[in-house]
Coordinates of C-alpha atoms in Angstrom, one line a residue:
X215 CA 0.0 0.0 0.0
X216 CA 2.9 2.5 0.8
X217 CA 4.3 1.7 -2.6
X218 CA 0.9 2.0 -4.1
X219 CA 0.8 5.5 -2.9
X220 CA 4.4 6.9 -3.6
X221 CA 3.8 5.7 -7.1
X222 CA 0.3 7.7 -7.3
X223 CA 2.4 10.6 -6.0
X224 CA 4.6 10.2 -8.4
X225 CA 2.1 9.8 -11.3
X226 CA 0.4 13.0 -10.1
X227 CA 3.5 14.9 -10.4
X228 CA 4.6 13.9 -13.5
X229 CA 1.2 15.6 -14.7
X230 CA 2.7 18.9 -13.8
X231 CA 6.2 18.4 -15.0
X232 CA 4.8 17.0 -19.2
X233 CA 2.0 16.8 -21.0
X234 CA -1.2 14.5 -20.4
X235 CA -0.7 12.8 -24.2
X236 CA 2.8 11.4 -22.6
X237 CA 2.3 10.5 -19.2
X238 CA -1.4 8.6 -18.9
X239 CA -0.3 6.2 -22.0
X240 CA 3.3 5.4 -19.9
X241 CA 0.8 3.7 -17.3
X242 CA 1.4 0.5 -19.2
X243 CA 4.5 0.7 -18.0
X244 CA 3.1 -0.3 -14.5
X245 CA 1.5 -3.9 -16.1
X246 CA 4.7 -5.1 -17.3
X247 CA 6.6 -4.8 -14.1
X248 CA 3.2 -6.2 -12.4
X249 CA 4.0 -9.4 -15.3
X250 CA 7.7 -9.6 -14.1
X251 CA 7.7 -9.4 -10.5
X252 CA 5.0 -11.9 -10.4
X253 CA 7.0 -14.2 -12.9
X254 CA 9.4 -14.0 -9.7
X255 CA 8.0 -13.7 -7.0
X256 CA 4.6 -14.9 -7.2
X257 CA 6.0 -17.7 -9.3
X258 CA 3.3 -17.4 -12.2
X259 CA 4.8 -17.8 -15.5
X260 CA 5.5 -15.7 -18.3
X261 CA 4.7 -17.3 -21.3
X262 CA 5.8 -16.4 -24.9
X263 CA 2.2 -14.1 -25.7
X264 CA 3.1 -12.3 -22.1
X265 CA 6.8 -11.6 -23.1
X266 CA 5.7 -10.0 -26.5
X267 CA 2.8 -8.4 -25.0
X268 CA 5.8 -6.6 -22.5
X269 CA 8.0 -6.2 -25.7
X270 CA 5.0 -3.9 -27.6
X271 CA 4.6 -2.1 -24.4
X272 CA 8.2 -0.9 -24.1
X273 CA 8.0 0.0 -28.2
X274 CA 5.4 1.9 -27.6
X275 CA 6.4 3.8 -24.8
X276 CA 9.5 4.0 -26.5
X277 CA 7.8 5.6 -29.6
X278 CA 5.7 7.8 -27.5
X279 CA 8.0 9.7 -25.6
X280 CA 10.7 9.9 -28.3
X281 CA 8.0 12.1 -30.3
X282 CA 6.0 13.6 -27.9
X283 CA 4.9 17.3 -27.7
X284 CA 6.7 20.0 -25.5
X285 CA 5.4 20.9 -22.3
X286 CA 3.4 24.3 -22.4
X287 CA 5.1 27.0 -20.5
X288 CA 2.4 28.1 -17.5
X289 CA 3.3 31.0 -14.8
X290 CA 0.1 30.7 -13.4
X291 CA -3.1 28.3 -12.6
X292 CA -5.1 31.5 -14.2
X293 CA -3.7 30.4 -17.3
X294 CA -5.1 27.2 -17.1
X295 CA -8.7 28.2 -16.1
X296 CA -8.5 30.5 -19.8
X297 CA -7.3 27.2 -21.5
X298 CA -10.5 25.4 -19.4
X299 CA -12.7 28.3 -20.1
X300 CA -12.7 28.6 -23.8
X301 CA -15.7 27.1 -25.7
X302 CA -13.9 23.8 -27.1
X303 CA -13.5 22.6 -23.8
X304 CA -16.6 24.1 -22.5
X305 CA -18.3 21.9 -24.6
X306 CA -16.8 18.7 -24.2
X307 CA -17.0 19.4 -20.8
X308 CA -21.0 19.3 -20.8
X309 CA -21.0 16.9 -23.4
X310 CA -19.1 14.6 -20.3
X311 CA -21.9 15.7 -17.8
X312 CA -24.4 15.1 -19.8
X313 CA -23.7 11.3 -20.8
X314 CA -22.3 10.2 -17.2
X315 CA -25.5 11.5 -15.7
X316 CA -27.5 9.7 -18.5
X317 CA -25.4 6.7 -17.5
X318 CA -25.9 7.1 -13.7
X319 CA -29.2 7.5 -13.8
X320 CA -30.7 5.5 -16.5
X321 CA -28.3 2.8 -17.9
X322 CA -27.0 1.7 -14.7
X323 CA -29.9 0.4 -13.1
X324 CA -31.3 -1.2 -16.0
X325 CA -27.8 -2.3 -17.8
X326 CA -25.2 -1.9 -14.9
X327 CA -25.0 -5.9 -14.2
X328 CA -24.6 -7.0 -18.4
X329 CA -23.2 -4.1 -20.3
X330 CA -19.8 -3.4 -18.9
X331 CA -19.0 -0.3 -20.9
X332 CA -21.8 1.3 -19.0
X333 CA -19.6 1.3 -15.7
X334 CA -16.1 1.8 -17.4
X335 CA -17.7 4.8 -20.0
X336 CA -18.4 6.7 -16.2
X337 CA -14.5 5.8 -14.7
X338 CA -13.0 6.7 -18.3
X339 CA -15.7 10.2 -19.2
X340 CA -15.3 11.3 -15.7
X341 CA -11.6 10.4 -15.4
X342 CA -10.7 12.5 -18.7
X343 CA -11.9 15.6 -16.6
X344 CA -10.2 14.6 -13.7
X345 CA -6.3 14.2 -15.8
X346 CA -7.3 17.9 -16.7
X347 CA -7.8 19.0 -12.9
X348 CA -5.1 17.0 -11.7
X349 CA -2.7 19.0 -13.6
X350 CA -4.1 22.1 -13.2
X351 CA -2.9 21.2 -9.3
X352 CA 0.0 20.1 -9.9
X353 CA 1.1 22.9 -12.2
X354 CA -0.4 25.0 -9.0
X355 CA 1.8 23.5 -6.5
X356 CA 4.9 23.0 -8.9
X357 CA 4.6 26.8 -9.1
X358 CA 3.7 27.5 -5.0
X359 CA 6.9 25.4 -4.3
X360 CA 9.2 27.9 -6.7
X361 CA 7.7 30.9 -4.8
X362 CA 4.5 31.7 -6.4
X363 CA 1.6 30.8 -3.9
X364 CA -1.2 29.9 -6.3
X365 CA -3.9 29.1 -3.9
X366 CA -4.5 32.2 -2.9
X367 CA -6.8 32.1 -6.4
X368 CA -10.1 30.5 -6.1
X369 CA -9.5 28.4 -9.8
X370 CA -6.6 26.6 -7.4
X371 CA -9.7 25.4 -5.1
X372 CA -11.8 24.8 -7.8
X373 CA -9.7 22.2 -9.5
X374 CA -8.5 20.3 -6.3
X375 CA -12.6 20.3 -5.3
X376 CA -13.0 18.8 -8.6
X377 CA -10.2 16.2 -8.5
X378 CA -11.6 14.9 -4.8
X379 CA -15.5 14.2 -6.1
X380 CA -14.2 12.9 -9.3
X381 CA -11.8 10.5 -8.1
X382 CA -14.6 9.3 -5.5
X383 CA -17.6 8.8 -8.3
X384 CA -14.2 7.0 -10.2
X385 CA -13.7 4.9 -7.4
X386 CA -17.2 3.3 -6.9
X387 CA -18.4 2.7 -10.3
X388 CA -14.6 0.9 -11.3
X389 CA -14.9 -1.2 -7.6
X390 CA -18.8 -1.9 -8.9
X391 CA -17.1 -3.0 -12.8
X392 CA -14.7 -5.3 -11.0
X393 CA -17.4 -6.6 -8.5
X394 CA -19.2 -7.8 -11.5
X395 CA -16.9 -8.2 -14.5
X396 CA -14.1 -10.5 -14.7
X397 CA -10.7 -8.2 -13.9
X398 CA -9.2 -9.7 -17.3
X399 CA -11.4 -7.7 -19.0
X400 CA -12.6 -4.6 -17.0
X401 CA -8.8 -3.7 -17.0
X402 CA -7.9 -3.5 -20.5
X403 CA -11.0 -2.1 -21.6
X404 CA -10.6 0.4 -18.8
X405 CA -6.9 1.8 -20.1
X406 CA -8.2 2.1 -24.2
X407 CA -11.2 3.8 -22.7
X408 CA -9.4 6.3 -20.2
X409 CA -6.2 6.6 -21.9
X410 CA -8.3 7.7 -25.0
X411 CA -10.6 9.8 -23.8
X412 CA -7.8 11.6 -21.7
X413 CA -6.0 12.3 -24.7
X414 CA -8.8 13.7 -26.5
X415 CA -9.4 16.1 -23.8
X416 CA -5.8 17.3 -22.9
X417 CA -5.9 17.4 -27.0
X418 CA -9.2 20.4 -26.8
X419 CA -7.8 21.5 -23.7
X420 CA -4.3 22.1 -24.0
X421 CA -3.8 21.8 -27.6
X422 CA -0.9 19.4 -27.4
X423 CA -0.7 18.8 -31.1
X424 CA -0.7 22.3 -32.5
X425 CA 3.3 22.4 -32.2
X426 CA 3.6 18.7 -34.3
X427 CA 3.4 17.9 -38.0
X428 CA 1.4 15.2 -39.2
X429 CA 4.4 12.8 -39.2
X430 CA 4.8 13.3 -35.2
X431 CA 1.2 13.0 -34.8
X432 CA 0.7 9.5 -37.0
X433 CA 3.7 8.6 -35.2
X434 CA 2.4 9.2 -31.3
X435 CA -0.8 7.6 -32.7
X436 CA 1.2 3.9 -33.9
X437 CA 2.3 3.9 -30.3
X438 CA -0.3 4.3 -29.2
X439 CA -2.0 1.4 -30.8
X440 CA 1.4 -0.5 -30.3
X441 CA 0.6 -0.1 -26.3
X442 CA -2.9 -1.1 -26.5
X443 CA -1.9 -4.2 -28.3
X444 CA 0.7 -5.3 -25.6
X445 CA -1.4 -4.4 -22.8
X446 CA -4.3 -6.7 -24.6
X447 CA -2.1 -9.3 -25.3
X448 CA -1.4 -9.7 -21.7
X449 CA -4.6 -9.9 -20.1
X450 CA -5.9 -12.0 -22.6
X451 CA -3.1 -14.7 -22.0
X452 CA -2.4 -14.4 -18.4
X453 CA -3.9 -17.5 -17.6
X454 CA -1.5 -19.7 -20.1
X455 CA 1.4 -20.0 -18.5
X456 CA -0.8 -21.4 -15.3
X457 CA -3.0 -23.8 -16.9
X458 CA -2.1 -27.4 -16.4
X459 CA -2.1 -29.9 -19.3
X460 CA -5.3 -32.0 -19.3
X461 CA -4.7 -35.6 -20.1
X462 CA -6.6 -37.3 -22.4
X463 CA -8.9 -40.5 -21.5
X464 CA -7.0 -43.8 -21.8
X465 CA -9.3 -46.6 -23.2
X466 CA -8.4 -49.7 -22.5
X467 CA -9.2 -52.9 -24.8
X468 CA -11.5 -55.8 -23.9
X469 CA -9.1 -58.2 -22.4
X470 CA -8.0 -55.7 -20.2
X471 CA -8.5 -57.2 -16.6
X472 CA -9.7 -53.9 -15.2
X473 CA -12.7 -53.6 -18.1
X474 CA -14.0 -57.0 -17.6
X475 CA -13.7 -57.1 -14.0
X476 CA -17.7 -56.4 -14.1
X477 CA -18.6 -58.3 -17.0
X478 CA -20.5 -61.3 -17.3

């Protein structure tokens, strides 16, 4: 648990330090050193589909960070309430509302227990928001430590209120997706669905790409895709390496003692 939560400290400040598009895709990152420490420790093997699922996660975090966009420069958490504020995010931002409150109130009691997208489209929609707010205060207290208190502004508060429901309303619906769904699953679908939506967001919001050419783009993209199809490949074959070998039925022939000792 206190490893748990240096890394989550860790993740929340490398949200004030680079760009969303770079960090929230490195999160892979995490599943193969979950793959190898268990091979180890835990004594569950890595088969051939887990090592290759590991390889196209370290290619595409590889790919990822080699072309990703340079962080904006920000003096001040005003700065990011103008890049919150303007109407492309504005609208996304109700367009997220909207749907998770359609989903809370109407799919989830009648689809919550056999559609699992209904749970994971809340965690990833609401999540996407919460990326934003998390570096908004992070960028706030990155810039309080250097000397410039930033929550003496009310947009500081703002964005650390939002973070703290967020991460709550996260919490419940992905706890009531893995009470009900098979973890193999909820997890995978989980990352495409958060990591993509979080990208699209920081995308409106902080208009990572507008610095790239199309070539630096594609190329983010195809890693991407590469990480997805790694972190796939290893929650779909966990289970291999730990399967035991059924053997098949042995039939004996009729003058076998033990099939005629019934026989008349």
């Amino acid at each position: 648990m206190v490893t748990m939560i240096v890394g989550e400290i860790a993740n929340f400040a490398a949200y004030a330090y680079a760009p969303a598009i770079l960090v929230t895709p490195l999160g892979a990152l995490s599943i193969i050193f979950s793959a190898v420490l268990a091979h180890f420790i835990l004594e569950e093997k890595l088969h051939i589909f887990g090592m290759l699922g590991c390889v196209l996660c370290v290619v595409g975090s590889v790919t990822i960070v080699l072309h990703a966009p340079q962080e904006r420069i920000i003096h001040s958490v005003k700065e990011v309430w103008y890049l919150a504020t303007e109407p492309g995010f504005i609208v996304y931002t109700c367009i997220v509302v909207v749907v998770v409150a359609v989903l809370i109130f109407w799919y989830v009691p009648r689809y919550g227990q056999t559609h699992l997208v209904v749970y994971i489209g809340i965690c990833s929609l609401t999540g996407s928001l919460t990326v934003m707010s998390v570096k908004a205060v992070g960028i706030a207290l990155k810039l309080t430590f250097s000397g410039m208190n930033q929550f003496i502004y009310f947009q500081t508060w703002f964005f650390t209120i939002v973070v703290i429901a967020f991460c709550l309303l996260q919490i419940n619906y992905l706890n009531m997706a893995l009470d009900t769904f098979n973890t193999a699953v909820v997890s995978p679908v989980y990352y495409v669905m958060f990591t993509s939506l979080t990208i699209f967001a920081s995308m409106i919001m902080f208009k990572d790409w507008d610095s790239q050419d199309a070539s630096q783009i594609a190329t983010e993209l195809c890693g991407f895709v590469t990480i997805l199809s790694g972190t796939f490949l290893l929650h779909k074959t966990k289970d291999m390496g730990n399967s035991t070998t059924v053997q098949p039925p042995v039939f004996t022939s009729p003058s076998h003692p033990s099939s005629n000792s019934n026989s008349r």
